[in-house]
mmCIF file of C-alpha atoms and ligand atoms in Angstrom:
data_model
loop_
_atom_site.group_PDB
_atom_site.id
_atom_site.type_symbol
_atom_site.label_atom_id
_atom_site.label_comp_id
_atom_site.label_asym_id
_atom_site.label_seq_id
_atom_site.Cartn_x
_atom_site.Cartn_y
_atom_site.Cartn_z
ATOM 1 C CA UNK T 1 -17.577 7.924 -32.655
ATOM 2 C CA UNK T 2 -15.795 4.878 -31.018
ATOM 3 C CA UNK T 3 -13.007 6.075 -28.468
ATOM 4 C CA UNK T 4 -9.420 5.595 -29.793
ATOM 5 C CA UNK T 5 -7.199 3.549 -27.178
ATOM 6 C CA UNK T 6 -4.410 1.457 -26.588
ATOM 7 C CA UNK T 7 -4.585 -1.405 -23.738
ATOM 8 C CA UNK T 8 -1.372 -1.330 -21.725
ATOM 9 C CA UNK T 9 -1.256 -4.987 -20.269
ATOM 10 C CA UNK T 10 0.626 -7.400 -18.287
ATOM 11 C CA UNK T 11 -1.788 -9.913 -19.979
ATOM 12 C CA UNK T 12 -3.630 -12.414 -17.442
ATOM 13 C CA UNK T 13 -6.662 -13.217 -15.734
ATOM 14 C CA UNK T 14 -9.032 -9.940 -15.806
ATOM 15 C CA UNK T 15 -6.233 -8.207 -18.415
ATOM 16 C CA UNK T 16 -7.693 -10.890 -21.148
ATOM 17 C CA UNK T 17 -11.347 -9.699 -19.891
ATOM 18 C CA UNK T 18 -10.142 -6.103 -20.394
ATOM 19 C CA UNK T 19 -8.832 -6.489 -23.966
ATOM 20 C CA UNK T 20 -12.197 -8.325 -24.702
ATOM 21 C CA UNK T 21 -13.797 -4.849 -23.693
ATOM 22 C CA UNK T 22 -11.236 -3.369 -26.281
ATOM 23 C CA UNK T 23 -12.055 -5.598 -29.139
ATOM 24 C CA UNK T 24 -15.979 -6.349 -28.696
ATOM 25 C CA UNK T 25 -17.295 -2.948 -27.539
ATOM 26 C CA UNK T 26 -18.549 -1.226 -30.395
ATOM 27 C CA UNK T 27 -17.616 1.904 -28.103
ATOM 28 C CA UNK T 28 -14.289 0.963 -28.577
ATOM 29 C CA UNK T 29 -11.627 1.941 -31.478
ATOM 30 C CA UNK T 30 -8.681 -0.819 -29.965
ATOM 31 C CA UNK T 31 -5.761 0.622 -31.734
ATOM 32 C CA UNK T 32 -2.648 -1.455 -30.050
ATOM 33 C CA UNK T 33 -2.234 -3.768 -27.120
ATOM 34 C CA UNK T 34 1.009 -2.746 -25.561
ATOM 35 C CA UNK T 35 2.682 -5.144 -23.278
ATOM 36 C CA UNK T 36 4.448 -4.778 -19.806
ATOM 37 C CA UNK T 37 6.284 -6.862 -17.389
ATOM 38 C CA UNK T 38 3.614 -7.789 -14.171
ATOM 39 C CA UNK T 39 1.773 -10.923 -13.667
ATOM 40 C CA UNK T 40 3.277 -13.662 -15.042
ATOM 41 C CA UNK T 41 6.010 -14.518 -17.452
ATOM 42 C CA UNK T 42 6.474 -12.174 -20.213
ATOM 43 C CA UNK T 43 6.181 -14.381 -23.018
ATOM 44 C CA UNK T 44 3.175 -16.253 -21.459
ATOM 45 C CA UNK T 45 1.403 -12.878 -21.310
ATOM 46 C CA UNK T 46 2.309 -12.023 -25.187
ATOM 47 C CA UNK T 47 0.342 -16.121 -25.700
ATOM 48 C CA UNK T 48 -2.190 -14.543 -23.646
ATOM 49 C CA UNK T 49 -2.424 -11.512 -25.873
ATOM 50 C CA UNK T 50 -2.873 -13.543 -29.306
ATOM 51 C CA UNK T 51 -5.052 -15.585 -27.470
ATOM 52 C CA UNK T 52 -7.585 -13.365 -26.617
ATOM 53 C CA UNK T 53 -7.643 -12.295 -29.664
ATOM 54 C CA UNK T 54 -8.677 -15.457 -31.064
ATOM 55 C CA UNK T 55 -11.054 -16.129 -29.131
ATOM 56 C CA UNK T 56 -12.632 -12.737 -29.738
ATOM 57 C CA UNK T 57 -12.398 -13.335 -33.239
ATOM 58 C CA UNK T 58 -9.942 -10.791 -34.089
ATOM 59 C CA UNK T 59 -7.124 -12.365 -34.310
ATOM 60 C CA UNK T 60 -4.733 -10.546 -37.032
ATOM 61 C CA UNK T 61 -6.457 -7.107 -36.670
ATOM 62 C CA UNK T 62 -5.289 -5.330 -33.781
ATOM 63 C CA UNK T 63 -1.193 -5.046 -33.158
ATOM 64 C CA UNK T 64 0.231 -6.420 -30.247
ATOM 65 C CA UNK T 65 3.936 -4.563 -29.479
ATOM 66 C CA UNK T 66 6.048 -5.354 -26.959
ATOM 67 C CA UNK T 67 7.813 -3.600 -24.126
ATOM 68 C CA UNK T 68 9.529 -3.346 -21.256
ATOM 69 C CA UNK T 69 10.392 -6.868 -19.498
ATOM 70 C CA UNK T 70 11.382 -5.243 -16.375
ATOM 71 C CA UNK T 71 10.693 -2.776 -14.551
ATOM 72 C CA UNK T 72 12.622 0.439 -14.163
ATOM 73 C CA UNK T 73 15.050 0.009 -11.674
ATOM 74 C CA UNK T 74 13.803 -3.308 -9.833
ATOM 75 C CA UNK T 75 13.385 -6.753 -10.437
ATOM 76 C CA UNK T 76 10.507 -8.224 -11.642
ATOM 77 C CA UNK T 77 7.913 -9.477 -9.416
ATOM 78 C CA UNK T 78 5.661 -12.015 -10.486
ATOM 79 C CA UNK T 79 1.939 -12.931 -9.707
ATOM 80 C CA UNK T 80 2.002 -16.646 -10.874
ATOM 81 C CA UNK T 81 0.816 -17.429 -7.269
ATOM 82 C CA UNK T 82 -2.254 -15.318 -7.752
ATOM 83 C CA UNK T 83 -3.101 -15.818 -11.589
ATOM 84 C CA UNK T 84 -1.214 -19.368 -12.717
ATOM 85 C CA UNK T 85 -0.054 -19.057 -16.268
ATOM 86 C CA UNK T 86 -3.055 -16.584 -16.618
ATOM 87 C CA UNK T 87 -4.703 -18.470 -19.353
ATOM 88 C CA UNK T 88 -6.457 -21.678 -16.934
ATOM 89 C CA UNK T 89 -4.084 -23.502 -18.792
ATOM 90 C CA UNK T 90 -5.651 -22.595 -22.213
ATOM 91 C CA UNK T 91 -3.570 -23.587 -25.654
ATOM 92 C CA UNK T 92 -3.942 -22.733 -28.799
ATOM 93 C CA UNK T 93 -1.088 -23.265 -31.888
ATOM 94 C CA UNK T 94 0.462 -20.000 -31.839
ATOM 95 C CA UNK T 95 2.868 -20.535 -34.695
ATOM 96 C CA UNK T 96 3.018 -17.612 -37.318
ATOM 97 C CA UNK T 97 1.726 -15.066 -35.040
ATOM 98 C CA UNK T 98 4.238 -12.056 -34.900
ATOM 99 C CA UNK T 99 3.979 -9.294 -32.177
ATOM 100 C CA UNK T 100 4.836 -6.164 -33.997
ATOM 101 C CA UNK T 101 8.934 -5.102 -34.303
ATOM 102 C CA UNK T 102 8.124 -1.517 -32.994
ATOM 103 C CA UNK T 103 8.702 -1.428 -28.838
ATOM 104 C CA UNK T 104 5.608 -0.686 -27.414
ATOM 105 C CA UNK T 105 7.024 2.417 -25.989
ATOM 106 C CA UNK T 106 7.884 3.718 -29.254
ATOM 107 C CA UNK T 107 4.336 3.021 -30.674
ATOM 108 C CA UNK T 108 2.621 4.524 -27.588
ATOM 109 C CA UNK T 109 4.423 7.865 -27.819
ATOM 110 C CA UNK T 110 3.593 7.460 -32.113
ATOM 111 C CA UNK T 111 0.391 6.538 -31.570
ATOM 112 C CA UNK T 112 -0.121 9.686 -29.141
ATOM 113 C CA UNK T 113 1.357 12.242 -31.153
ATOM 114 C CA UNK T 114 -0.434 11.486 -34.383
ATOM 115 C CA UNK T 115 -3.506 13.108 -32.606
ATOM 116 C CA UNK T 116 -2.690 15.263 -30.119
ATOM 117 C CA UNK T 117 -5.397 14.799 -27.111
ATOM 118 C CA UNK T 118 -7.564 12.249 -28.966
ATOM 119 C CA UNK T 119 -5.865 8.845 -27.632
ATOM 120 C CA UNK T 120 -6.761 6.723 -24.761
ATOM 121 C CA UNK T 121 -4.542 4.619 -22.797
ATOM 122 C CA UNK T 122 -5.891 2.123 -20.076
ATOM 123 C CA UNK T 123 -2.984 0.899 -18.257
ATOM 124 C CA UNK T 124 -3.859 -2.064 -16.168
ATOM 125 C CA UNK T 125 -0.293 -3.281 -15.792
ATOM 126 C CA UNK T 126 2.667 -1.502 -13.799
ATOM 127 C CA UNK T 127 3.411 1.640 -15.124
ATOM 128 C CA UNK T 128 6.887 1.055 -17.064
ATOM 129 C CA UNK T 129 6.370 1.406 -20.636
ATOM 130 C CA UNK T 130 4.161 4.749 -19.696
ATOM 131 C CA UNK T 131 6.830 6.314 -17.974
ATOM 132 C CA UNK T 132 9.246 5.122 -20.172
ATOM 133 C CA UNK T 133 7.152 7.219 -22.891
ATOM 134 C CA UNK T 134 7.122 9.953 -20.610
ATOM 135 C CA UNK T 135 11.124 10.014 -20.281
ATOM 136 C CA UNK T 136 10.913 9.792 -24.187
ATOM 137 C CA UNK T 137 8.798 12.419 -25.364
ATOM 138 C CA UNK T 138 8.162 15.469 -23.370
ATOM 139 C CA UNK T 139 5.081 15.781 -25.499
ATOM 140 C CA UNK T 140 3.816 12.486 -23.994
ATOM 141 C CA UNK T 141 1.516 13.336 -21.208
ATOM 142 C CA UNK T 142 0.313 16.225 -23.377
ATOM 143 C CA UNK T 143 -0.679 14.526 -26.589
ATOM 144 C CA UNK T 144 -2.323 11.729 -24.848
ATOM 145 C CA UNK T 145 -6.386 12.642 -24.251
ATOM 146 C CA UNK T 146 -6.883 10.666 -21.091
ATOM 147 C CA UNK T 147 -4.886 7.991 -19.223
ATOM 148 C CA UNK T 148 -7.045 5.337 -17.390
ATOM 149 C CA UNK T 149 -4.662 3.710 -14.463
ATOM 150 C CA UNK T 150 -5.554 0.403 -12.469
ATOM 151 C CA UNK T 151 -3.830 0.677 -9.766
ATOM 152 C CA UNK T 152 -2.992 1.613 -5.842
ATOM 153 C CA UNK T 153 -5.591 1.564 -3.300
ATOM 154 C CA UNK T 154 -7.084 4.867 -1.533
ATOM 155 C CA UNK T 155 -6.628 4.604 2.293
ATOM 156 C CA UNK T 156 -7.739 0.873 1.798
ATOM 157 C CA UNK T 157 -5.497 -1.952 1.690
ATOM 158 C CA UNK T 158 -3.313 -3.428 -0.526
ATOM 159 C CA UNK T 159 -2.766 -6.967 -1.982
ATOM 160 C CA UNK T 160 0.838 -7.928 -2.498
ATOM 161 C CA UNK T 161 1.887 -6.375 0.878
ATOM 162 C CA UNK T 162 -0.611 -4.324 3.109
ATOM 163 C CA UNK T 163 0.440 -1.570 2.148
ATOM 164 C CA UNK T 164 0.543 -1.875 -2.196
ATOM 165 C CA UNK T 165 -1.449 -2.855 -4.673
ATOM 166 C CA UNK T 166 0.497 -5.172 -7.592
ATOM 167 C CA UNK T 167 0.588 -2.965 -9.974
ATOM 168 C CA UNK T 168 2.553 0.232 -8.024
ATOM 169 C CA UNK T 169 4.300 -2.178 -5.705
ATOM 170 C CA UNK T 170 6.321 -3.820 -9.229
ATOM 171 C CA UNK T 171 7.387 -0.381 -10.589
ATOM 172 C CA UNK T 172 7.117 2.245 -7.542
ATOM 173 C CA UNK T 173 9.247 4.760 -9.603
ATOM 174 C CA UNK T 174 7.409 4.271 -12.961
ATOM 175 C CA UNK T 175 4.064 4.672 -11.102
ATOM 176 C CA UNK T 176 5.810 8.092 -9.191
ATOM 177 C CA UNK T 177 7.105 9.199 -12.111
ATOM 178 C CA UNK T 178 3.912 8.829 -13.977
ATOM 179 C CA UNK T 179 1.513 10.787 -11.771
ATOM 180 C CA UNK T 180 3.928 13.576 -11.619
ATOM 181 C CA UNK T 181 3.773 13.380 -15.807
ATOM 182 C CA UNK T 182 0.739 15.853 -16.040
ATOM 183 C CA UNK T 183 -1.659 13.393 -17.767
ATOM 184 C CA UNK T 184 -5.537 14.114 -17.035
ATOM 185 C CA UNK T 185 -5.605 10.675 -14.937
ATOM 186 C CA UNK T 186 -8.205 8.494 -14.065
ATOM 187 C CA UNK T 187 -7.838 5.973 -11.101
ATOM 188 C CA UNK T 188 -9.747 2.663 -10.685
ATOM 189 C CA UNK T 189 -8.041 1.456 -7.227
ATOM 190 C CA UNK T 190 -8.024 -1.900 -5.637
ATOM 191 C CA UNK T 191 -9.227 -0.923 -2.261
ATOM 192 C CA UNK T 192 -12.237 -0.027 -1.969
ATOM 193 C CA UNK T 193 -13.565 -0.102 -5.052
ATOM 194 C CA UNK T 194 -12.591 -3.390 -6.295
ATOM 195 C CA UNK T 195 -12.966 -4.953 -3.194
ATOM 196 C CA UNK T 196 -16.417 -3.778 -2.308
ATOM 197 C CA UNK T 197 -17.785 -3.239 -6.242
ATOM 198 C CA UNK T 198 -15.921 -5.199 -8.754
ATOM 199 C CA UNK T 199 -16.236 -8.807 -7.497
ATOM 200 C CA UNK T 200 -17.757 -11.469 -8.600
ATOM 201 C CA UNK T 201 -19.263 -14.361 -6.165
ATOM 202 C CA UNK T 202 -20.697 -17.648 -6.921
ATOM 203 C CA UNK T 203 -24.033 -16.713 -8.094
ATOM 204 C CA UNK T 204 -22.706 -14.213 -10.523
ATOM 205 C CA UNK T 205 -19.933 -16.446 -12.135
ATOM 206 C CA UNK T 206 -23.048 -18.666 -12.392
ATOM 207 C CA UNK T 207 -24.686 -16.275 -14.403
ATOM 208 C CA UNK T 208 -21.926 -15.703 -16.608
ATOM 209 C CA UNK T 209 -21.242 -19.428 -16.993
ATOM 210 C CA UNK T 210 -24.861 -19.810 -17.968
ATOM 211 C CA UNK T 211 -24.467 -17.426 -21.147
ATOM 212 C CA UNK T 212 -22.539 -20.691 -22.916
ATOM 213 C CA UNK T 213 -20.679 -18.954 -25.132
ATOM 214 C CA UNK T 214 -16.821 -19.536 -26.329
ATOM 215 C CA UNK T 215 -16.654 -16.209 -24.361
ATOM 216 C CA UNK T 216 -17.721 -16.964 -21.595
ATOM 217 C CA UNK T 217 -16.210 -20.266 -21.137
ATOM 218 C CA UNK T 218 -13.138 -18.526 -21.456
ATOM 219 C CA UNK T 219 -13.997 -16.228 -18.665
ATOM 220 C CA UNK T 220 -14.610 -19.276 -16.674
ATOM 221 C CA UNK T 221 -11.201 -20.643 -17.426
ATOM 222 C CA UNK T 222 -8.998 -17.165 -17.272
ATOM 223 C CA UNK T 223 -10.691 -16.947 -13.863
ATOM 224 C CA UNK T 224 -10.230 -20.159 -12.589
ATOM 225 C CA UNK T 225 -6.778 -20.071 -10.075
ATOM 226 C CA UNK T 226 -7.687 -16.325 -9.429
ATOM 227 C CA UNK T 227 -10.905 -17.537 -7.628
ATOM 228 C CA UNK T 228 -8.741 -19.865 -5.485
ATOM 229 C CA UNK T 229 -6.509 -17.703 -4.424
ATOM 230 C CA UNK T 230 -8.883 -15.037 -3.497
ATOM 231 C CA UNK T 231 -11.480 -17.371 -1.269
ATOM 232 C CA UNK T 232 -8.014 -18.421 0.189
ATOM 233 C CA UNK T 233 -7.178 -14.767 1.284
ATOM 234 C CA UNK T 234 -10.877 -14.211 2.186
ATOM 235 C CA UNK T 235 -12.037 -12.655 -1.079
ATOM 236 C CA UNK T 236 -15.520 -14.513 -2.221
ATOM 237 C CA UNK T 237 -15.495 -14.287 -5.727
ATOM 238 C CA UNK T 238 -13.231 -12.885 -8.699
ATOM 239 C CA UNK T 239 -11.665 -9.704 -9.007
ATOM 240 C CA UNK T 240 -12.367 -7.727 -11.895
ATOM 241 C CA UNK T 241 -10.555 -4.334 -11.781
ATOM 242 C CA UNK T 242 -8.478 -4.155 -15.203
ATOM 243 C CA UNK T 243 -12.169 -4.964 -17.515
ATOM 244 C CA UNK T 244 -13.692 -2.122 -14.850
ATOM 245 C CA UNK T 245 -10.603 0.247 -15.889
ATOM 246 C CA UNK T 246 -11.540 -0.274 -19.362
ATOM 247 C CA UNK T 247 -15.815 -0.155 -19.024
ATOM 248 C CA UNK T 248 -15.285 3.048 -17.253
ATOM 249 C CA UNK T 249 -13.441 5.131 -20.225
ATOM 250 C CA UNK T 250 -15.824 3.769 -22.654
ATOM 251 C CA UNK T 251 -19.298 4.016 -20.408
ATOM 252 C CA UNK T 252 -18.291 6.366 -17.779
ATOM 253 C CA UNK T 253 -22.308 6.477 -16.445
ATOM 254 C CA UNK T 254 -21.075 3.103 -14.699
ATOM 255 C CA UNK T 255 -19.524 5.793 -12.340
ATOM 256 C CA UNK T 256 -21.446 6.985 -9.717
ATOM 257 C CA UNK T 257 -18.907 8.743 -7.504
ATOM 258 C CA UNK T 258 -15.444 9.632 -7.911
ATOM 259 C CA UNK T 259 -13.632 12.704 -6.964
ATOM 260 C CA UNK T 260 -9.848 14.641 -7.240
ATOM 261 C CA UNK T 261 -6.908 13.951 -5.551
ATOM 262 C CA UNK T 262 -2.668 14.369 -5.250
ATOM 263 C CA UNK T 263 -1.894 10.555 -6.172
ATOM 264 C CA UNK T 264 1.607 9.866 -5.395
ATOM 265 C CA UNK T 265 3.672 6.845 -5.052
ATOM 266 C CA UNK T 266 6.385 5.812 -1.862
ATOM 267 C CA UNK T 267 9.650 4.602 -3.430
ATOM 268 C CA UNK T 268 11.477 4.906 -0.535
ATOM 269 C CA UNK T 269 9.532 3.103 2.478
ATOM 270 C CA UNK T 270 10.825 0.000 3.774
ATOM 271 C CA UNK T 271 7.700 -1.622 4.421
ATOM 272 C CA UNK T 272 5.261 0.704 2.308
ATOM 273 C CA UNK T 273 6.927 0.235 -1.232
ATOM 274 C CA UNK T 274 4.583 1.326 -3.751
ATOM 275 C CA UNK T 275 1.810 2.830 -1.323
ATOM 276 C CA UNK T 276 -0.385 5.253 -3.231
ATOM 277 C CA UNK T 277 -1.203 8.355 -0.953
ATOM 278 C CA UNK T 278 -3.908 9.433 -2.006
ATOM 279 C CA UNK T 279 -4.675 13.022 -0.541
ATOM 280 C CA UNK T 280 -8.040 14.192 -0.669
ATOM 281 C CA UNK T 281 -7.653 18.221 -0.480
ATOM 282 C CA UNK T 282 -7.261 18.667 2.721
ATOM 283 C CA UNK T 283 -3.319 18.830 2.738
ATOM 284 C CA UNK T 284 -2.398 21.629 0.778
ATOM 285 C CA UNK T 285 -1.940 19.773 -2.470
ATOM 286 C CA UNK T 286 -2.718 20.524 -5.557
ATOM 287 C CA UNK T 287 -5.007 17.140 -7.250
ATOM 288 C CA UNK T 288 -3.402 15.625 -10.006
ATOM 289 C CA UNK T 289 -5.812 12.931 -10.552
ATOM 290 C CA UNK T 290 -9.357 11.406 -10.705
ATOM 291 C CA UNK T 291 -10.060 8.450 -8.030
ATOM 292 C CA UNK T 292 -13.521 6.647 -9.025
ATOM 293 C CA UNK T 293 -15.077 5.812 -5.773
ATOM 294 C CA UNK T 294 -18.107 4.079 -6.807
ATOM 295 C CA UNK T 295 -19.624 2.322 -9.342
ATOM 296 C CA UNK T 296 -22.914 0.847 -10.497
ATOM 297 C CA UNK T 297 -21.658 -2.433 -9.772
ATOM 298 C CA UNK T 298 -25.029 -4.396 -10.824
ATOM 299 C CA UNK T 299 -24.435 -2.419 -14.231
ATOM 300 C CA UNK T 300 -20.733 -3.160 -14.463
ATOM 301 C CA UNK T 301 -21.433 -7.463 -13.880
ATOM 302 C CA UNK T 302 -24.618 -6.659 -16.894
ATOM 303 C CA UNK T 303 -22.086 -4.805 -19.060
ATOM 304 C CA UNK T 304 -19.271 -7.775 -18.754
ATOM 305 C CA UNK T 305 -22.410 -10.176 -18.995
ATOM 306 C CA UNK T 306 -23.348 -8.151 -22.412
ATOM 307 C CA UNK T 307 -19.644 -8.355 -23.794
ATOM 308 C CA UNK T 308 -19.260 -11.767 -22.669
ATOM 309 C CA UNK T 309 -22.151 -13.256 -24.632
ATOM 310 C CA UNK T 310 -21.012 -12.039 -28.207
ATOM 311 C CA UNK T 311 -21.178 -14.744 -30.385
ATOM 312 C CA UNK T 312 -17.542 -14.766 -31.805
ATOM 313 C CA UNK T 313 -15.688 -17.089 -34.396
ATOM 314 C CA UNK T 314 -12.142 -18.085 -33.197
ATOM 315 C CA UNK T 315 -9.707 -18.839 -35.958
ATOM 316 C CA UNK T 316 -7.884 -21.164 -34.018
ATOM 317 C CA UNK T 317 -8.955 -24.259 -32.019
ATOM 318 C CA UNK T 318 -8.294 -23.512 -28.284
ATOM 319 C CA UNK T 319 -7.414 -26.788 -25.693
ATOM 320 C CA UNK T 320 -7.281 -26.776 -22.333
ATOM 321 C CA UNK T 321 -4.511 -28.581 -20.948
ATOM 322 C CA UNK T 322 -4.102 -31.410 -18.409
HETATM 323 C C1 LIG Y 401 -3.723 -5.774 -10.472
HETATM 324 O O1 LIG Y 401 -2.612 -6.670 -10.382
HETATM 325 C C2 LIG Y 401 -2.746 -7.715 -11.292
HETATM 326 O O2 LIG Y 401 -2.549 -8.949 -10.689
HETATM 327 C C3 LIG Y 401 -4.088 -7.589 -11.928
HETATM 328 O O3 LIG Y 401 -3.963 -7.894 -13.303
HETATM 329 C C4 LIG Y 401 -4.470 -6.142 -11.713
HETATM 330 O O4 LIG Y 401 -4.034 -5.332 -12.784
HETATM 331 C C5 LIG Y 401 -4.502 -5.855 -9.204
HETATM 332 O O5 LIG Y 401 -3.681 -5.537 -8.119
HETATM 333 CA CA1 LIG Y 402 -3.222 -6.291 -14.886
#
């Protein structure tokens, strides 16, 4: 039976490659994309949303709600510098398409408690709208059956500052107040995983170019200013840990190593906002979470690859602008 889930997003770059996971897998029962403040612009990533549905074909069939534009207590910090508008400057006409009038926050905690333990959520955006559900619904951690979270970095480095990954560094509370929720978490981190497992160099993007599909053309485009930025910080290739968040709930034999550990989140630190300690049970802490480690990496690129070349039917005409 296909895995119920909901994709939590700040939509851009990798995010659009992770909803195509949600929409294309036949593993996969995509029952909302929720949206969160992160990356870039908040209405840019709701055009991203509709239009990766389009060009998976599915435009119309899968809700999109929308939540929080900020995030708890901070001010939003955006990733335009890393991502660009987070389409590669993709258009389509978007007139007529409605995100739903529920906040995604309300249909997440719905969503959850109309069966109990069954629902997946793969949050690959800061952690707002999630601990937003938490501070709604006691019942929220409980009722949902497993929460997939891209984020932090174990005893590696971070991105925005060396300290934090993007996604805990926007919403250090949310991302504290989440791990402390009780969920049965699952951790895809940037460093080392994504780093070492989940990028893409030349001769792979080659590959994927070489499928010719509208889906993979897209890919090429989403990816575009990503893969600039990264060779400019030293990073060969594009980073892929939001679609790896997602391929892991639904094929979890792409995991080859992961283990348990107490996940929590600095607020407080002056230079360390939003570092995830990650303690591995030698400190007298209980583990609250699952940290994936390794992957098959080879298997994760042929999975993408397999996704990727599904022959799809957009609705809409899609431009790429000057
Ligand atoms: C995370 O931050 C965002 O820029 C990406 O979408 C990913 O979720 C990586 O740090
Ligand atoms: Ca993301």
């Amino acid at each position: 039976m296909p895995t119920p889930l909901v994709i939590d997003t700040d939509t851009a770059q990798d995010d659009c490659v992770a909803l195509l996971v949600g929409l294309l897998d036949p593993a996969a029962d995509l029952r909302a994309i929720t949206m969160v403040a992160g990356n870039v612009g908040f209405d840019q990533q709701v055009r991203n949303a509709f239009l990766t549905l389009n060009v998976a074909g599915r435009l119309g069939e899968v809700p999109v709600h929308l939540g929080c534009r900020a995030p708890l207590t901070r001010a939003w910090v955006s990733a335009e510098n890393v991502h660009g508008d987070g389409s590669g400057g993709l258009r389509m006409d978007q007139s007529g398409l409605e995100p739903e009038s529920e906040h995604a926050v309300d249909a997440l905690v719905r969503l959850a408690a109309e069966h109990p333990g069954e629902l997946s959520i793969v949050a690959i955006g800061p952690l707002t709208n999630i601990a937003m559900a938490v501070a709604k619904d006691p019942d929220f951690a409980r009722n949902v059956g497993s929460l997939y979270v891209m984020g932090g970095s174990n005893n590696g480095r971070g991105n925005i500052t060396a300290a934090a990954e993007f996604n805990f560094y926007v919403d250090p509370e949310a991302a504290k107040a989440v791990f402390a929720a009780g969920f049965d978490v699952t951790v895809v981190p940037w460093d080392p995983l994504t780093l070492r497992q989940a990028v893409f160099g030349q001769e792979r993007l080659d590959r994927i170019e070489a499928i010719g599909t509208p889906l993979s053309d897209f890919f090429t485009d989403v990816c575009a200013a990503t893969l600039e930025f990264d060779r400019s910080v030293g990073i060969d290739g594009t980073t892929h840990p939001d679609s790896l968040t997602a391929a892991v709930l639904l094929h979890p034999e792409l995991v080859r190593r992961s283990a348990r550990y107490h996940v929590d989140v600095e607020t407080a630190g002056e230079l360390t906002r939003g570092y995830s300690a990650m303690s591995w049970g030698v400190h007298g802490l209980e583990p609250n979470a699952t940290v994936v480690e390794e992957i098959d990496a080879e298997g994760f690129h042929a999975y993408l690859s397999g996704v990727l070349a599904t022959e799809t039917v957009p609705a809409r005409k899609i431009t790429r602008s000057v």
